[in-house]
mmCIF file of C-alpha atoms in Angstrom:
data_model
loop_
_atom_site.group_PDB
_atom_site.id
_atom_site.type_symbol
_atom_site.label_atom_id
_atom_site.label_comp_id
_atom_site.label_asym_id
_atom_site.label_seq_id
_atom_site.Cartn_x
_atom_site.Cartn_y
_atom_site.Cartn_z
ATOM 1 C CA UNK M 1 49.054 -58.823 22.094
ATOM 2 C CA UNK M 2 46.397 -59.927 24.532
ATOM 3 C CA UNK M 3 44.185 -62.640 23.153
ATOM 4 C CA UNK M 4 41.713 -65.280 24.300
ATOM 5 C CA UNK M 5 41.175 -68.365 22.170
ATOM 6 C CA UNK M 6 38.348 -70.859 22.422
ATOM 7 C CA UNK M 7 39.133 -73.508 19.816
ATOM 8 C CA UNK M 8 35.701 -75.164 19.718
ATOM 9 C CA UNK M 9 32.670 -73.316 18.341
ATOM 10 C CA UNK M 10 30.337 -76.153 19.277
ATOM 11 C CA UNK M 11 30.610 -78.919 21.842
ATOM 12 C CA UNK M 12 27.898 -81.551 21.939
ATOM 13 C CA UNK M 13 27.687 -84.126 24.758
ATOM 14 C CA UNK M 14 25.101 -86.418 26.283
ATOM 15 C CA UNK M 15 23.570 -85.818 29.688
ATOM 16 C CA UNK M 16 25.793 -87.220 32.421
ATOM 17 C CA UNK M 17 28.969 -87.068 30.335
ATOM 18 C CA UNK M 18 31.977 -84.991 31.438
ATOM 19 C CA UNK M 19 32.455 -81.603 29.844
ATOM 20 C CA UNK M 20 35.597 -79.587 29.190
ATOM 21 C CA UNK M 21 35.435 -76.256 27.400
ATOM 22 C CA UNK M 22 38.885 -75.104 26.385
ATOM 23 C CA UNK M 23 40.296 -71.622 26.784
ATOM 24 C CA UNK M 24 43.833 -70.426 26.077
ATOM 25 C CA UNK M 25 45.114 -66.911 26.540
ATOM 26 C CA UNK M 26 48.094 -64.724 25.795
ATOM 27 C CA UNK M 27 48.774 -61.844 28.136
ATOM 28 C CA UNK M 28 51.962 -60.147 29.279
ATOM 29 C CA UNK M 29 51.213 -59.830 32.965
ATOM 30 C CA UNK M 30 49.227 -61.483 35.719
ATOM 31 C CA UNK M 31 45.849 -62.226 34.170
ATOM 32 C CA UNK M 32 42.479 -62.270 35.790
ATOM 33 C CA UNK M 33 40.279 -64.750 33.966
ATOM 34 C CA UNK M 34 36.558 -65.329 33.871
ATOM 35 C CA UNK M 35 33.950 -67.586 32.363
ATOM 36 C CA UNK M 36 30.737 -65.880 31.287
ATOM 37 C CA UNK M 37 27.615 -67.791 30.230
ATOM 38 C CA UNK M 38 24.634 -66.798 28.134
ATOM 39 C CA UNK M 39 21.552 -68.993 28.385
ATOM 40 C CA UNK M 40 18.933 -68.792 25.644
ATOM 41 C CA UNK M 41 17.224 -65.372 25.617
ATOM 42 C CA UNK M 42 19.102 -64.219 28.706
ATOM 43 C CA UNK M 43 21.847 -61.687 29.182
ATOM 44 C CA UNK M 44 25.509 -62.486 29.520
ATOM 45 C CA UNK M 45 26.317 -63.303 33.133
ATOM 46 C CA UNK M 46 29.381 -64.217 35.135
ATOM 47 C CA UNK M 47 29.758 -67.933 35.823
ATOM 48 C CA UNK M 48 33.034 -67.937 37.701
ATOM 49 C CA UNK M 49 36.402 -66.220 38.034
ATOM 50 C CA UNK M 50 39.748 -67.775 38.742
ATOM 51 C CA UNK M 51 40.521 -65.723 41.846
ATOM 52 C CA UNK M 52 37.434 -67.085 43.612
ATOM 53 C CA UNK M 53 38.491 -70.702 43.178
ATOM 54 C CA UNK M 54 34.886 -71.732 43.645
ATOM 55 C CA UNK M 55 32.560 -74.199 41.973
ATOM 56 C CA UNK M 56 29.408 -72.738 40.433
ATOM 57 C CA UNK M 57 26.618 -75.029 39.186
ATOM 58 C CA UNK M 58 29.152 -77.863 39.351
ATOM 59 C CA UNK M 59 31.623 -76.077 37.055
ATOM 60 C CA UNK M 60 35.250 -75.457 37.984
ATOM 61 C CA UNK M 61 38.132 -73.834 36.163
ATOM 62 C CA UNK M 62 41.812 -73.844 37.058
ATOM 63 C CA UNK M 63 44.272 -71.270 35.841
ATOM 64 C CA UNK M 64 47.366 -72.972 34.422
ATOM 65 C CA UNK M 65 49.958 -70.260 33.885
ATOM 66 C CA UNK M 66 52.468 -72.691 32.380
ATOM 67 C CA UNK M 67 50.067 -73.727 29.636
ATOM 68 C CA UNK M 68 48.285 -70.320 29.602
ATOM 69 C CA UNK M 69 44.964 -72.107 29.879
ATOM 70 C CA UNK M 70 41.756 -71.698 31.848
ATOM 71 C CA UNK M 71 39.622 -74.658 30.850
ATOM 72 C CA UNK M 72 36.089 -75.011 32.210
ATOM 73 C CA UNK M 73 35.104 -78.439 33.485
ATOM 74 C CA UNK M 74 32.079 -80.252 34.821
ATOM 75 C CA UNK M 75 32.082 -83.972 35.665
ATOM 76 C CA UNK M 76 28.425 -84.659 34.756
ATOM 77 C CA UNK M 77 26.669 -82.417 32.234
ATOM 78 C CA UNK M 78 22.996 -81.526 32.646
ATOM 79 C CA UNK M 79 20.562 -80.438 29.927
ATOM 80 C CA UNK M 80 20.194 -77.048 31.612
ATOM 81 C CA UNK M 81 23.912 -76.450 31.022
ATOM 82 C CA UNK M 82 23.200 -75.923 27.315
ATOM 83 C CA UNK M 83 24.288 -72.347 26.567
ATOM 84 C CA UNK M 84 27.003 -70.163 25.036
ATOM 85 C CA UNK M 85 30.135 -69.990 27.139
ATOM 86 C CA UNK M 86 32.699 -67.199 26.818
ATOM 87 C CA UNK M 87 36.135 -67.135 28.347
ATOM 88 C CA UNK M 88 37.340 -63.608 29.134
ATOM 89 C CA UNK M 89 40.463 -61.898 30.370
ATOM 90 C CA UNK M 90 40.450 -58.704 32.393
ATOM 91 C CA UNK M 91 42.489 -56.083 30.559
ATOM 92 C CA UNK M 92 44.972 -54.442 32.948
ATOM 93 C CA UNK M 93 42.914 -56.013 35.735
ATOM 94 C CA UNK M 94 40.454 -53.146 35.544
ATOM 95 C CA UNK M 95 36.798 -53.760 36.077
ATOM 96 C CA UNK M 96 34.741 -54.018 32.922
ATOM 97 C CA UNK M 97 37.640 -54.084 30.471
ATOM 98 C CA UNK M 98 37.408 -57.584 29.122
ATOM 99 C CA UNK M 99 38.875 -59.436 26.173
ATOM 100 C CA UNK M 100 36.535 -62.241 25.143
ATOM 101 C CA UNK M 101 37.067 -65.428 23.224
ATOM 102 C CA UNK M 102 34.751 -66.296 20.361
ATOM 103 C CA UNK M 103 32.603 -68.494 22.539
ATOM 104 C CA UNK M 104 31.718 -72.173 22.641
ATOM 105 C CA UNK M 105 28.166 -73.370 22.295
ATOM 106 C CA UNK M 106 27.557 -76.284 24.642
ATOM 107 C CA UNK M 107 24.713 -78.585 23.689
ATOM 108 C CA UNK M 108 23.751 -81.271 26.200
ATOM 109 C CA UNK M 109 21.527 -83.946 24.693
ATOM 110 C CA UNK M 110 19.133 -86.084 26.735
ATOM 111 C CA UNK S 1 18.853 -53.162 43.371
ATOM 112 C CA UNK S 2 18.199 -52.605 39.654
ATOM 113 C CA UNK S 3 20.216 -54.266 36.912
ATOM 114 C CA UNK S 4 21.772 -52.801 33.765
ATOM 115 C CA UNK S 5 19.159 -51.637 31.273
ATOM 116 C CA UNK S 6 19.666 -50.668 27.642
ATOM 117 C CA UNK S 7 17.444 -48.888 25.158
ATOM 118 C CA UNK S 8 16.224 -49.398 22.564
ATOM 119 C CA UNK S 9 16.248 -53.192 22.231
ATOM 120 C CA UNK S 10 16.197 -53.123 18.432
ATOM 121 C CA UNK S 11 17.029 -50.439 15.889
ATOM 122 C CA UNK S 12 17.221 -50.228 12.101
ATOM 123 C CA UNK S 13 19.241 -47.422 10.517
ATOM 124 C CA UNK S 14 20.381 -46.496 7.042
ATOM 125 C CA UNK S 15 24.030 -46.362 6.034
ATOM 126 C CA UNK S 16 25.479 -42.910 6.705
ATOM 127 C CA UNK S 17 23.047 -42.078 9.512
ATOM 128 C CA UNK S 18 23.919 -41.518 13.154
ATOM 129 C CA UNK S 19 22.657 -43.534 16.128
ATOM 130 C CA UNK S 20 22.571 -43.118 19.906
ATOM 131 C CA UNK S 21 22.277 -46.084 22.242
ATOM 132 C CA UNK S 22 21.571 -45.702 25.953
ATOM 133 C CA UNK S 23 22.548 -47.590 29.087
ATOM 134 C CA UNK S 24 21.598 -47.264 32.747
ATOM 135 C CA UNK S 25 24.178 -48.773 35.055
ATOM 136 C CA UNK S 26 23.454 -51.038 37.977
ATOM 137 C CA UNK S 27 22.813 -49.279 41.265
ATOM 138 C CA UNK S 28 26.103 -48.407 42.993
ATOM 139 C CA UNK S 29 28.229 -48.862 39.863
ATOM 140 C CA UNK S 30 30.239 -45.896 38.580
ATOM 141 C CA UNK S 31 31.887 -47.490 35.547
ATOM 142 C CA UNK S 32 30.277 -48.311 32.203
ATOM 143 C CA UNK S 33 31.880 -50.284 29.383
ATOM 144 C CA UNK S 34 30.538 -50.773 25.857
ATOM 145 C CA UNK S 35 31.016 -53.813 23.666
ATOM 146 C CA UNK S 36 30.195 -54.713 20.073
ATOM 147 C CA UNK S 37 29.218 -58.309 19.383
ATOM 148 C CA UNK S 38 29.044 -59.319 15.739
ATOM 149 C CA UNK S 39 27.119 -62.455 14.806
ATOM 150 C CA UNK S 40 28.992 -65.569 15.851
ATOM 151 C CA UNK S 41 31.723 -63.627 17.650
ATOM 152 C CA UNK S 42 32.555 -62.785 21.214
ATOM 153 C CA UNK S 43 31.999 -59.246 22.505
ATOM 154 C CA UNK S 44 34.684 -56.699 21.532
ATOM 155 C CA UNK S 45 35.579 -53.867 23.889
ATOM 156 C CA UNK S 46 34.759 -50.428 22.453
ATOM 157 C CA UNK S 47 35.498 -48.101 25.389
ATOM 158 C CA UNK S 48 34.897 -47.516 29.064
ATOM 159 C CA UNK S 49 33.661 -44.489 30.997
ATOM 160 C CA UNK S 50 34.555 -43.781 34.607
ATOM 161 C CA UNK S 51 33.431 -40.640 36.421
ATOM 162 C CA UNK S 52 32.222 -39.107 33.147
ATOM 163 C CA UNK S 53 35.583 -39.504 31.361
ATOM 164 C CA UNK S 54 36.768 -42.035 28.818
ATOM 165 C CA UNK S 55 38.963 -44.564 30.599
ATOM 166 C CA UNK S 56 40.372 -46.789 27.887
ATOM 167 C CA UNK S 57 39.416 -47.565 24.316
ATOM 168 C CA UNK S 58 39.559 -50.599 22.081
ATOM 169 C CA UNK S 59 40.355 -50.706 18.376
ATOM 170 C CA UNK S 60 37.393 -48.660 17.147
ATOM 171 C CA UNK S 61 37.461 -45.500 14.968
ATOM 172 C CA UNK S 62 36.635 -42.032 16.352
ATOM 173 C CA UNK S 63 33.133 -42.147 14.850
ATOM 174 C CA UNK S 64 32.343 -44.314 17.873
ATOM 175 C CA UNK S 65 32.007 -41.909 20.784
ATOM 176 C CA UNK S 66 30.389 -41.890 24.172
ATOM 177 C CA UNK S 67 29.221 -39.966 27.161
ATOM 178 C CA UNK S 68 28.686 -40.679 30.810
ATOM 179 C CA UNK S 69 26.338 -38.607 32.931
ATOM 180 C CA UNK S 70 26.533 -37.661 36.641
ATOM 181 C CA UNK S 71 24.083 -40.476 37.471
ATOM 182 C CA UNK S 72 26.555 -42.881 35.750
ATOM 183 C CA UNK S 73 24.227 -43.685 32.865
ATOM 184 C CA UNK S 74 25.905 -43.656 29.479
ATOM 185 C CA UNK S 75 25.377 -43.171 25.760
ATOM 186 C CA UNK S 76 27.140 -44.713 22.791
ATOM 187 C CA UNK S 77 27.052 -42.644 19.614
ATOM 188 C CA UNK S 78 28.010 -43.941 16.207
ATOM 189 C CA UNK S 79 28.319 -41.519 13.275
ATOM 190 C CA UNK S 80 28.387 -42.272 9.558
ATOM 191 C CA UNK S 81 26.997 -45.764 10.022
ATOM 192 C CA UNK S 82 28.437 -48.538 7.885
ATOM 193 C CA UNK S 83 26.909 -51.908 7.059
ATOM 194 C CA UNK S 84 29.580 -53.614 9.216
ATOM 195 C CA UNK S 85 28.306 -51.722 12.264
ATOM 196 C CA UNK S 86 25.355 -54.098 12.320
ATOM 197 C CA UNK S 87 25.780 -55.972 15.599
ATOM 198 C CA UNK S 88 24.561 -56.432 19.150
ATOM 199 C CA UNK S 89 25.825 -53.609 21.352
ATOM 200 C CA UNK S 90 26.301 -54.525 24.985
ATOM 201 C CA UNK S 91 26.704 -52.260 27.948
ATOM 202 C CA UNK S 92 28.296 -53.487 31.165
ATOM 203 C CA UNK S 93 28.596 -51.743 34.493
ATOM 204 C CA UNK S 94 31.088 -52.417 37.224
ATOM 205 C CA UNK S 95 31.933 -51.066 40.640
ATOM 206 C CA UNK S 96 34.907 -49.101 41.895
ATOM 207 C CA UNK S 97 38.395 -49.871 40.638
ATOM 208 C CA UNK S 98 39.516 -53.216 41.987
ATOM 209 C CA UNK S 99 36.094 -54.787 41.616
ATOM 210 C CA UNK S 100 36.401 -56.535 38.303
ATOM 211 C CA UNK S 101 33.065 -58.283 37.840
ATOM 212 C CA UNK S 102 31.035 -56.730 35.046
ATOM 213 C CA UNK S 103 27.237 -56.903 34.859
ATOM 214 C CA UNK S 104 25.768 -56.835 31.368
ATOM 215 C CA UNK S 105 22.616 -55.399 29.907
ATOM 216 C CA UNK S 106 20.431 -57.287 27.477
ATOM 217 C CA UNK S 107 21.901 -55.436 24.507
ATOM 218 C CA UNK S 108 20.688 -53.318 21.601
ATOM 219 C CA UNK S 109 20.466 -55.050 18.228
ATOM 220 C CA UNK S 110 21.491 -52.516 15.539
ATOM 221 C CA UNK S 111 20.836 -53.296 11.888
ATOM 222 C CA UNK S 112 22.312 -50.988 9.252
ATOM 223 C CA UNK S 113 20.747 -51.263 5.799
#
């Protein structure tokens, strides 16, 4: 069965520290993976997707098919990075059909 | 270009009642997906509508139904409401097949008492 797992409900770091939000998936096929972010009182929005291979707001994520992981990383956390982060997998690679993890709340302290 | 809008923002219903939630898709998007997000959980896929037809469904009972209109807006209907239906309901629109980014609305908070 397709599944996305985010093992940490809460991750708390100090400003300037490195951040890694973990995401593991199970999917029988070629997955398309995303990170969505929800800042306080804002709607869920796309942060990045693995096919773009780009860095957004200093965040990167590499798809590791061997370990079935798609961890989100940032070398130096900023206070404005505090938010809920959701890893998601595109179901049958069709737009809008997403399987989400439970989310990780990132708290960056000054 | 307008974003995805949902109405109402909040709703309180009694167990056993029926509810209709509405979603206007982003300009140029012909696909609408609905999600249920319980407190402390990630969004769960309910179903998707493409060109006014259901195009995939998650693990939700038939009392969850939907519609899509020619202008691509959509409705989510839930009959015989149960207390566990209390959640944030999210609508997301996306473009033609092959474009996989989904744009989300702000959600409708449904409370069943």
